[in-house]
Short mmCIF file of C-alpha atoms in Angstrom, two decimals:
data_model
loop_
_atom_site.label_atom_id
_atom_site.label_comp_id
_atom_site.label_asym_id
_atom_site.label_seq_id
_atom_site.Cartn_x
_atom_site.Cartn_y
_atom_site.Cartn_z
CA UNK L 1 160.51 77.97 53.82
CA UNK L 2 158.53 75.09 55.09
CA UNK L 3 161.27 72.04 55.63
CA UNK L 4 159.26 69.92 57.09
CA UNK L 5 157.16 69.40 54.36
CA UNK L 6 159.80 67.09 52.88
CA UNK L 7 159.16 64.65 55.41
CA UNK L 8 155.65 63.70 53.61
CA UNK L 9 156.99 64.40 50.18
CA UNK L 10 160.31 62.72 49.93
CA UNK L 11 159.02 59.93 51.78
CA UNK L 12 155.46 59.17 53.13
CA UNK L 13 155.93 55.82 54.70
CA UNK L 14 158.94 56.95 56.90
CA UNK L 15 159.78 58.85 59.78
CA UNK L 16 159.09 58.68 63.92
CA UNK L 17 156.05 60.45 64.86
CA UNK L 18 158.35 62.69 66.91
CA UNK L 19 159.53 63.94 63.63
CA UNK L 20 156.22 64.02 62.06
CA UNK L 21 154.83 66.11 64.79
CA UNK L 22 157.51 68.55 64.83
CA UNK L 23 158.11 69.02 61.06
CA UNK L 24 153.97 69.53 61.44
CA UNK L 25 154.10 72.16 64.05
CA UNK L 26 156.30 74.42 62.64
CA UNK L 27 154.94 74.23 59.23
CA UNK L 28 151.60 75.68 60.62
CA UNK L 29 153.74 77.95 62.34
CA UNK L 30 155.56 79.16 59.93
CA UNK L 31 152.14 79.65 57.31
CA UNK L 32 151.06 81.98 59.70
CA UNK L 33 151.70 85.56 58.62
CA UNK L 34 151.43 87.60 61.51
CA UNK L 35 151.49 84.59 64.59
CA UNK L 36 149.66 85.59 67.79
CA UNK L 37 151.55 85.10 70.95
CA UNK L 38 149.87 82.34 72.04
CA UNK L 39 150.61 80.64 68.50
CA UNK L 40 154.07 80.61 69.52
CA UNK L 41 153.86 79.86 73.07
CA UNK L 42 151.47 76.60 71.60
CA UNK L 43 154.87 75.83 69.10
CA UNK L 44 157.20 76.04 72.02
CA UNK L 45 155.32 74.00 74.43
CA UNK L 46 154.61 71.20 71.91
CA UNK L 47 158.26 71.16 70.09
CA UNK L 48 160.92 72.12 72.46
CA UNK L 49 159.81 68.34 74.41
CA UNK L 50 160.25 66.79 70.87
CA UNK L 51 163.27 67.91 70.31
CA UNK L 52 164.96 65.45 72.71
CA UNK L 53 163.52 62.50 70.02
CA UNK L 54 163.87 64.21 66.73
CA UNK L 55 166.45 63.54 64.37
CA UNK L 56 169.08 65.63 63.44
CA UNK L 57 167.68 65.92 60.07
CA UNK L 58 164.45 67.18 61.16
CA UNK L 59 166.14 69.49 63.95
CA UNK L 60 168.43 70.87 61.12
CA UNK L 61 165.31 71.83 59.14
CA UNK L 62 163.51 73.30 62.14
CA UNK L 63 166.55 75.40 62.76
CA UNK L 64 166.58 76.76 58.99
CA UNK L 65 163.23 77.30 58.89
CA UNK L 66 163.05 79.71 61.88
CA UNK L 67 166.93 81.20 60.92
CA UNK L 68 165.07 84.55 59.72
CA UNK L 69 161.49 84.53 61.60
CA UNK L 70 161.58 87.69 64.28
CA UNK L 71 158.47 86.18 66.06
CA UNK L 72 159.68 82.99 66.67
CA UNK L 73 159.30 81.68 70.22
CA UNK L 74 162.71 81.77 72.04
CA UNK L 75 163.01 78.79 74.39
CA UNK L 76 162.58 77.04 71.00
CA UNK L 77 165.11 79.15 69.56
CA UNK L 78 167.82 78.56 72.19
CA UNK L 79 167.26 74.88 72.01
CA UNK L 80 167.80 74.79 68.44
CA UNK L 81 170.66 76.94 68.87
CA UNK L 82 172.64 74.83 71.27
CA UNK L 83 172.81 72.19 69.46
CA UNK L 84 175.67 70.60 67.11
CA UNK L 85 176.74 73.67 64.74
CA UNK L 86 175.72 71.68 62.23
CA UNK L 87 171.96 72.03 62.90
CA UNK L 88 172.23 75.40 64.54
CA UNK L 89 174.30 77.44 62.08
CA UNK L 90 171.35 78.91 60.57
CA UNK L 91 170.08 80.66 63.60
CA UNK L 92 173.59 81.43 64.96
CA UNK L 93 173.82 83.11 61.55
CA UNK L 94 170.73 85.25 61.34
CA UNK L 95 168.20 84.31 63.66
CA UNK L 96 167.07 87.85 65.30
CA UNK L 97 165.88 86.18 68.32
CA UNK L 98 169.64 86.06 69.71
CA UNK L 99 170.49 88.54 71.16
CA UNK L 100 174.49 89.57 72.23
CA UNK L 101 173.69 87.51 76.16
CA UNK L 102 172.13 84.51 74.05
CA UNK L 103 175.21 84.36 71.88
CA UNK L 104 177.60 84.64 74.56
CA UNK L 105 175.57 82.23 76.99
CA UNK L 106 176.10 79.59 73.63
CA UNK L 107 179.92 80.46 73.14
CA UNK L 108 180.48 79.70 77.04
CA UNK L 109 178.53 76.66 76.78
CA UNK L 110 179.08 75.21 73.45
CA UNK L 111 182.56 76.49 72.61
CA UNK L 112 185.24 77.33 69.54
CA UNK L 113 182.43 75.80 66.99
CA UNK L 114 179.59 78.15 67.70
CA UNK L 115 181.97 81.04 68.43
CA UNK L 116 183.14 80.72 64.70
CA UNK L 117 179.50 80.74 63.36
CA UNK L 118 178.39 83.75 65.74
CA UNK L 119 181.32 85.74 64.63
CA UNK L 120 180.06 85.75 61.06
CA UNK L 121 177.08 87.78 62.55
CA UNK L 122 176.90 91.63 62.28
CA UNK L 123 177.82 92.38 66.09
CA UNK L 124 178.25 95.51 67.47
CA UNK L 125 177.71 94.56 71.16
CA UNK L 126 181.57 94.87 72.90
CA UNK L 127 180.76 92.25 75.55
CA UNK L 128 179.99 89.89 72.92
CA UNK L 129 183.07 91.14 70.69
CA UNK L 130 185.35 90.70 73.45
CA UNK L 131 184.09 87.09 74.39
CA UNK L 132 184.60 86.12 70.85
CA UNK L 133 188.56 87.55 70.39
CA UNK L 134 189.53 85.96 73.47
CA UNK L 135 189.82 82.94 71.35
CA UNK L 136 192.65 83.97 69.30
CA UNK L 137 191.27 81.87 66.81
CA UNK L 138 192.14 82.83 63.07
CA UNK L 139 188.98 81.87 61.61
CA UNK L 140 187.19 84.15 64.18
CA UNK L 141 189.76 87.06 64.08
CA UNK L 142 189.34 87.07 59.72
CA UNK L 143 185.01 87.27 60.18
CA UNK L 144 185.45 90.18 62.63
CA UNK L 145 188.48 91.84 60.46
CA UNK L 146 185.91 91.39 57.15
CA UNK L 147 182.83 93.32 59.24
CA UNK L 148 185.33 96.24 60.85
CA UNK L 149 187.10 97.09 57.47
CA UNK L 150 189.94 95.82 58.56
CA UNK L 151 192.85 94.06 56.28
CA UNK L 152 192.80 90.21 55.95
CA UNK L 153 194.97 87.51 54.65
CA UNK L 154 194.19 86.74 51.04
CA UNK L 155 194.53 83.63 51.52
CA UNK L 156 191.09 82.08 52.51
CA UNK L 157 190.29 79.20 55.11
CA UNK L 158 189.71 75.86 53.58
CA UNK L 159 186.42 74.16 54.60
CA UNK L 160 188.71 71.05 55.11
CA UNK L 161 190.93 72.80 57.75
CA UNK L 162 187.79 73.99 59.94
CA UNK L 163 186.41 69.97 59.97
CA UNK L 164 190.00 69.18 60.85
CA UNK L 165 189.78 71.86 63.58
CA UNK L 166 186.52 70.59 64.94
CA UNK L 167 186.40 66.95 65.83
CA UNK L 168 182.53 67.71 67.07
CA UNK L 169 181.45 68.97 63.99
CA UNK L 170 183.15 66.29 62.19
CA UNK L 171 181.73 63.55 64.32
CA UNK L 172 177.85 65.06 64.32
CA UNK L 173 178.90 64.91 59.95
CA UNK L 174 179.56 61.79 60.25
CA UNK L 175 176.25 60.55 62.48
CA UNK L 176 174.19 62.60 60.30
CA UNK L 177 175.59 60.67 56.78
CA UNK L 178 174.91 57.39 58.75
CA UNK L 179 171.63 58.29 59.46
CA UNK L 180 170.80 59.09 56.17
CA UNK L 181 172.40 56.07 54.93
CA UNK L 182 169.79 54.29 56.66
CA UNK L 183 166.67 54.98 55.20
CA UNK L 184 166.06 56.17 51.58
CA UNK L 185 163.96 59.58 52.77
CA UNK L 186 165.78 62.21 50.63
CA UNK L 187 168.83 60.75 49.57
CA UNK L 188 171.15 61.86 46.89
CA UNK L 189 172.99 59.55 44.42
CA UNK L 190 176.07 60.75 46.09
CA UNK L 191 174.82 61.18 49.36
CA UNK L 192 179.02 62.57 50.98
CA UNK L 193 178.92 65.24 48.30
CA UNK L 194 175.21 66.32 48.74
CA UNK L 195 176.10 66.92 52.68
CA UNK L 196 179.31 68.83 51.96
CA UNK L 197 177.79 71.20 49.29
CA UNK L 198 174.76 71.61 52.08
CA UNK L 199 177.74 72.55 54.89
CA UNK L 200 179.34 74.99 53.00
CA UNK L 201 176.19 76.36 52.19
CA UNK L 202 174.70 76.46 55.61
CA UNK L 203 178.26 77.81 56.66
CA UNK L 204 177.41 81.44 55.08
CA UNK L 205 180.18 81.82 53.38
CA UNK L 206 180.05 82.06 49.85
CA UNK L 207 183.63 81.66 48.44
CA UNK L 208 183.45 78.08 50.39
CA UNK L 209 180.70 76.83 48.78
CA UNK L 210 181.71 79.24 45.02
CA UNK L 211 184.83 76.78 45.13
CA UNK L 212 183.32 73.22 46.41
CA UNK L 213 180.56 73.42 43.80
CA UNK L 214 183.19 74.72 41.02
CA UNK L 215 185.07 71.80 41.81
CA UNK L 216 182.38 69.39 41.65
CA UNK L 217 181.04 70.65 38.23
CA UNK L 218 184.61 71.02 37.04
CA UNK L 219 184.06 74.59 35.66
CA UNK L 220 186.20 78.16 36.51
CA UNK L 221 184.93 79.93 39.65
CA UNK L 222 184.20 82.65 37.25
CA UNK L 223 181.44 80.21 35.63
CA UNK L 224 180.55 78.95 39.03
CA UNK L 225 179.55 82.28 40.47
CA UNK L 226 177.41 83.51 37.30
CA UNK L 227 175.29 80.15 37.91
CA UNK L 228 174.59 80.79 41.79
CA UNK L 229 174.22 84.19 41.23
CA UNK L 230 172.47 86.08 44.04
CA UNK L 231 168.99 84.30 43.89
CA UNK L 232 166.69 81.05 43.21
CA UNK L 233 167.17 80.67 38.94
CA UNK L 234 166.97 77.48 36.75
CA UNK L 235 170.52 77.32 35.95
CA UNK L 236 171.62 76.68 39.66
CA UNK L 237 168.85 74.49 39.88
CA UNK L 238 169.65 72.25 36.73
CA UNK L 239 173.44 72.12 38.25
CA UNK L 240 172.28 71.00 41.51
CA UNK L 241 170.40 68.07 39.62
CA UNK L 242 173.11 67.39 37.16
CA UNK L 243 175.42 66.17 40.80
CA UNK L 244 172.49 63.98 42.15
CA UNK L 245 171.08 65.77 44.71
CA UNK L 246 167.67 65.08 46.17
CA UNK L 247 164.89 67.73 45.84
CA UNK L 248 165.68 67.93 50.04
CA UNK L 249 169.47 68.17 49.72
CA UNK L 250 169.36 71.18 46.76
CA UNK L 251 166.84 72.81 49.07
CA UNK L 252 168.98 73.08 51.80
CA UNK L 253 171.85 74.12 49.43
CA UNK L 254 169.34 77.26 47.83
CA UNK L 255 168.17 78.16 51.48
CA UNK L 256 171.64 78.41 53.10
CA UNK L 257 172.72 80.19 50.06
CA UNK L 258 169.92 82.93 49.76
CA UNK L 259 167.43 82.43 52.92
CA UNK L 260 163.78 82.09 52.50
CA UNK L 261 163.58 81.02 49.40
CA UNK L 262 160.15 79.21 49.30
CA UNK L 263 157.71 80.95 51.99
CA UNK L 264 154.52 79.22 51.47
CA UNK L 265 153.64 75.89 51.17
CA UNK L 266 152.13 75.85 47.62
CA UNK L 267 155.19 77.37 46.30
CA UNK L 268 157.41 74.58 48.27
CA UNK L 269 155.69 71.47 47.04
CA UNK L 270 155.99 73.02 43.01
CA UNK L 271 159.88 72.97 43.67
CA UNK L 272 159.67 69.69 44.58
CA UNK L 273 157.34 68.38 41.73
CA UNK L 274 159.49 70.35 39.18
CA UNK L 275 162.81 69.77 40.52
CA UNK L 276 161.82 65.58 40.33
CA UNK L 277 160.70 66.40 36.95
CA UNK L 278 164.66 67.14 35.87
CA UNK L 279 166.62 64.64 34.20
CA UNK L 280 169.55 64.02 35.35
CA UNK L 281 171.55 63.10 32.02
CA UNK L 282 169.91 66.15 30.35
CA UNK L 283 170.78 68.25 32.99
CA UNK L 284 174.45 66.68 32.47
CA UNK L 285 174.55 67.70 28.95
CA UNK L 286 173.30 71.23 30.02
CA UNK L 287 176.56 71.07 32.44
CA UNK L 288 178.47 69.74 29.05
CA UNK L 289 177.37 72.57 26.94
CA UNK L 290 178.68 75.24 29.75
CA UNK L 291 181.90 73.91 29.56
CA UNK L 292 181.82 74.01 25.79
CA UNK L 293 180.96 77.34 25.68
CA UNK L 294 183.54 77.79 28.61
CA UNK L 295 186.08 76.66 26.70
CA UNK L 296 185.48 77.82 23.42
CA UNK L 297 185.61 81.91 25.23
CA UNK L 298 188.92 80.78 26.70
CA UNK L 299 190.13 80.04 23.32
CA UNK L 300 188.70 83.06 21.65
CA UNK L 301 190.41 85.19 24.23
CA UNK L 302 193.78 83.40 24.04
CA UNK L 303 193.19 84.12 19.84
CA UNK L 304 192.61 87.72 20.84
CA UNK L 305 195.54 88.33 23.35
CA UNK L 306 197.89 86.30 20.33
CA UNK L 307 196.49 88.49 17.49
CA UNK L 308 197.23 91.57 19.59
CA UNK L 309 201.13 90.32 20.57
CA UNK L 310 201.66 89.76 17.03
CA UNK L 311 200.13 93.44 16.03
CA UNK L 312 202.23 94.98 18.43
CA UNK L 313 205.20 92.78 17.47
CA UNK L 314 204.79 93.92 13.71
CA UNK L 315 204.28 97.30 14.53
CA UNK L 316 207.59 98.05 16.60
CA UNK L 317 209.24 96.21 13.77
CA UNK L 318 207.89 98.33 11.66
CA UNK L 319 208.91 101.21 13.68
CA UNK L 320 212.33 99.92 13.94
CA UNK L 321 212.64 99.94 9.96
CA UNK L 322 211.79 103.48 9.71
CA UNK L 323 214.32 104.52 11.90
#
């Protein structure tokens, strides 16, 4: 996944040269199939300074697009990762680099928001186990009850209740939408829903973002989950399009959804160009038609469960005039 290459086609006029250069750097980074040391130790010593002047759009992209990458260079890493959770999720998630002293250094440091991500990891280090359930936080006690085995409530978090729960991560929300109120790089038409689709994404946990983007299409969660399925396919991406969301936004959606989802930089820039190419009011009517055909199977079961009552209605009647 090359994020940064957004930056020159969403918008080729705009950005620092902070964000330029970074976006840059670990694009060539990241095209690199098997990176030499010294690659990363050149990646490390010319982004972890930049950092510091990036914005938290760029940042956020840097930290998805090294989430998965073993070789990555780990001062960069730990940089990324100790920032707001809502850049570092991704590499709190799944980044291999962190290992159980890493994650614990970031819980002590950066607290209840980062524990909650971190716990969503597969951990089987006790020191960091232990640092995590001193918390007694719910959220944190349900991720590590779901990896043991163990029973959980049925009832599942709302994303609302962890923003209420976390002023930071509601504040660094907030600074992030006004950023990208700013400038037209990337914007979707509704710019609130495109960042709260990308959060629940980015958040790893599917039945979050199952619901929000059920909601927002107004189908079933049954319908919901057949169009996300488990990988990149044209009916999520048509979806995506039919809410408004920039080629950038629906990226970030598909990538915190299934990972690496566009590893080269040819394959990257023929997203783009054919995700542009979607109308949105024919991707609407696609939308339109699902709930037709939504609808019209809700009714055709509701015909079959009534034709069955009334056959086993007649038939103890039936039976009851025999006897």
């Amino acid at each position: 996944m090359k994020y940064p290459e957004f930056r020159a086609l969403e918008d080729r006029n705009g950005g620092s040269k902070a964000d330029d250069l970074l976006t840059a750097s670990i694009t060539a980074f990241c095209c690199v199939a098997r990176p030499a040391k010294s690659d990363a130790r050149q990646l490390e010593d010319l982004a972890v300074p930049l950092l510091a002047l990036a914005s938290p759009r760029v940042r956020r992209h840097a930290a998805a697009a090294l989430s998965e990458i073993p070789h990555a260079p780990k001062r960069l890493i730990l940089a990324l990762a100790a920032d707001d959770v809502d850049i570092s999720a991704p590499l709190l998630l799944r980044s291999p680099v962190l290992k159980p002293a890493d994650l614990i250094g970031l819980i002590q440091q950066k607290g209840i928001g980062h524990a909650r991500a971190i716990a969503r990891r597969q951990i089987e280090d006790a020191a960091l186990l232990q640092t995590l359930r001193h918390f007694h936080d719910p959220a944190i006690d349900r991720a590590l009850a779901l990896q043991t085995g163990l029973p959980v409530s049925q009832e599942e978090e709302p994303l609302d209740r962890v923003e209420t729960e976390s002023p930071r991560l509601r504040e660094t929300r907030e600074a992030l939408r006004a950023l990208m109120r700013d400038t037209d790089a990337g914007l979707s038409t509704d710019q609130a829903l495109a960042d709260h689709l990308i959060d629940a994404a980015l958040l790893d946990q599917t039945h979050f973002f199952r619901g929000e983007f059920a909601k927002a299409l107004d189908l079933d969660n049954e319908t919901a989950e057949r169009i996300i399925g488990h990988s990149l396919n044209a009916e999520l991406t048509i979806a995506l399009a039919s809410l408004g969301l920039s080629a950038e936004a629906a990226h970030l959606v598909l990538t915190g959804l299934f990972g690496l989802v566009h590893k080269d930089l040819h394959s990257l820039r023929l997203f783009v160009q054919s995700y542009r190419q979607i109308d949105q009011d024919k991707a609407q009517a696609t939308i339109n038609r699902w709930k037709t055909e939504e609808n019209s199977q809700k009714l055709r079961q509701k015909l079959r469960e009534m034709a069955a009552d009334f056959e086993r209605g007649g038939t103890g009647s039936s039976t009851r005039k025999v006897s």
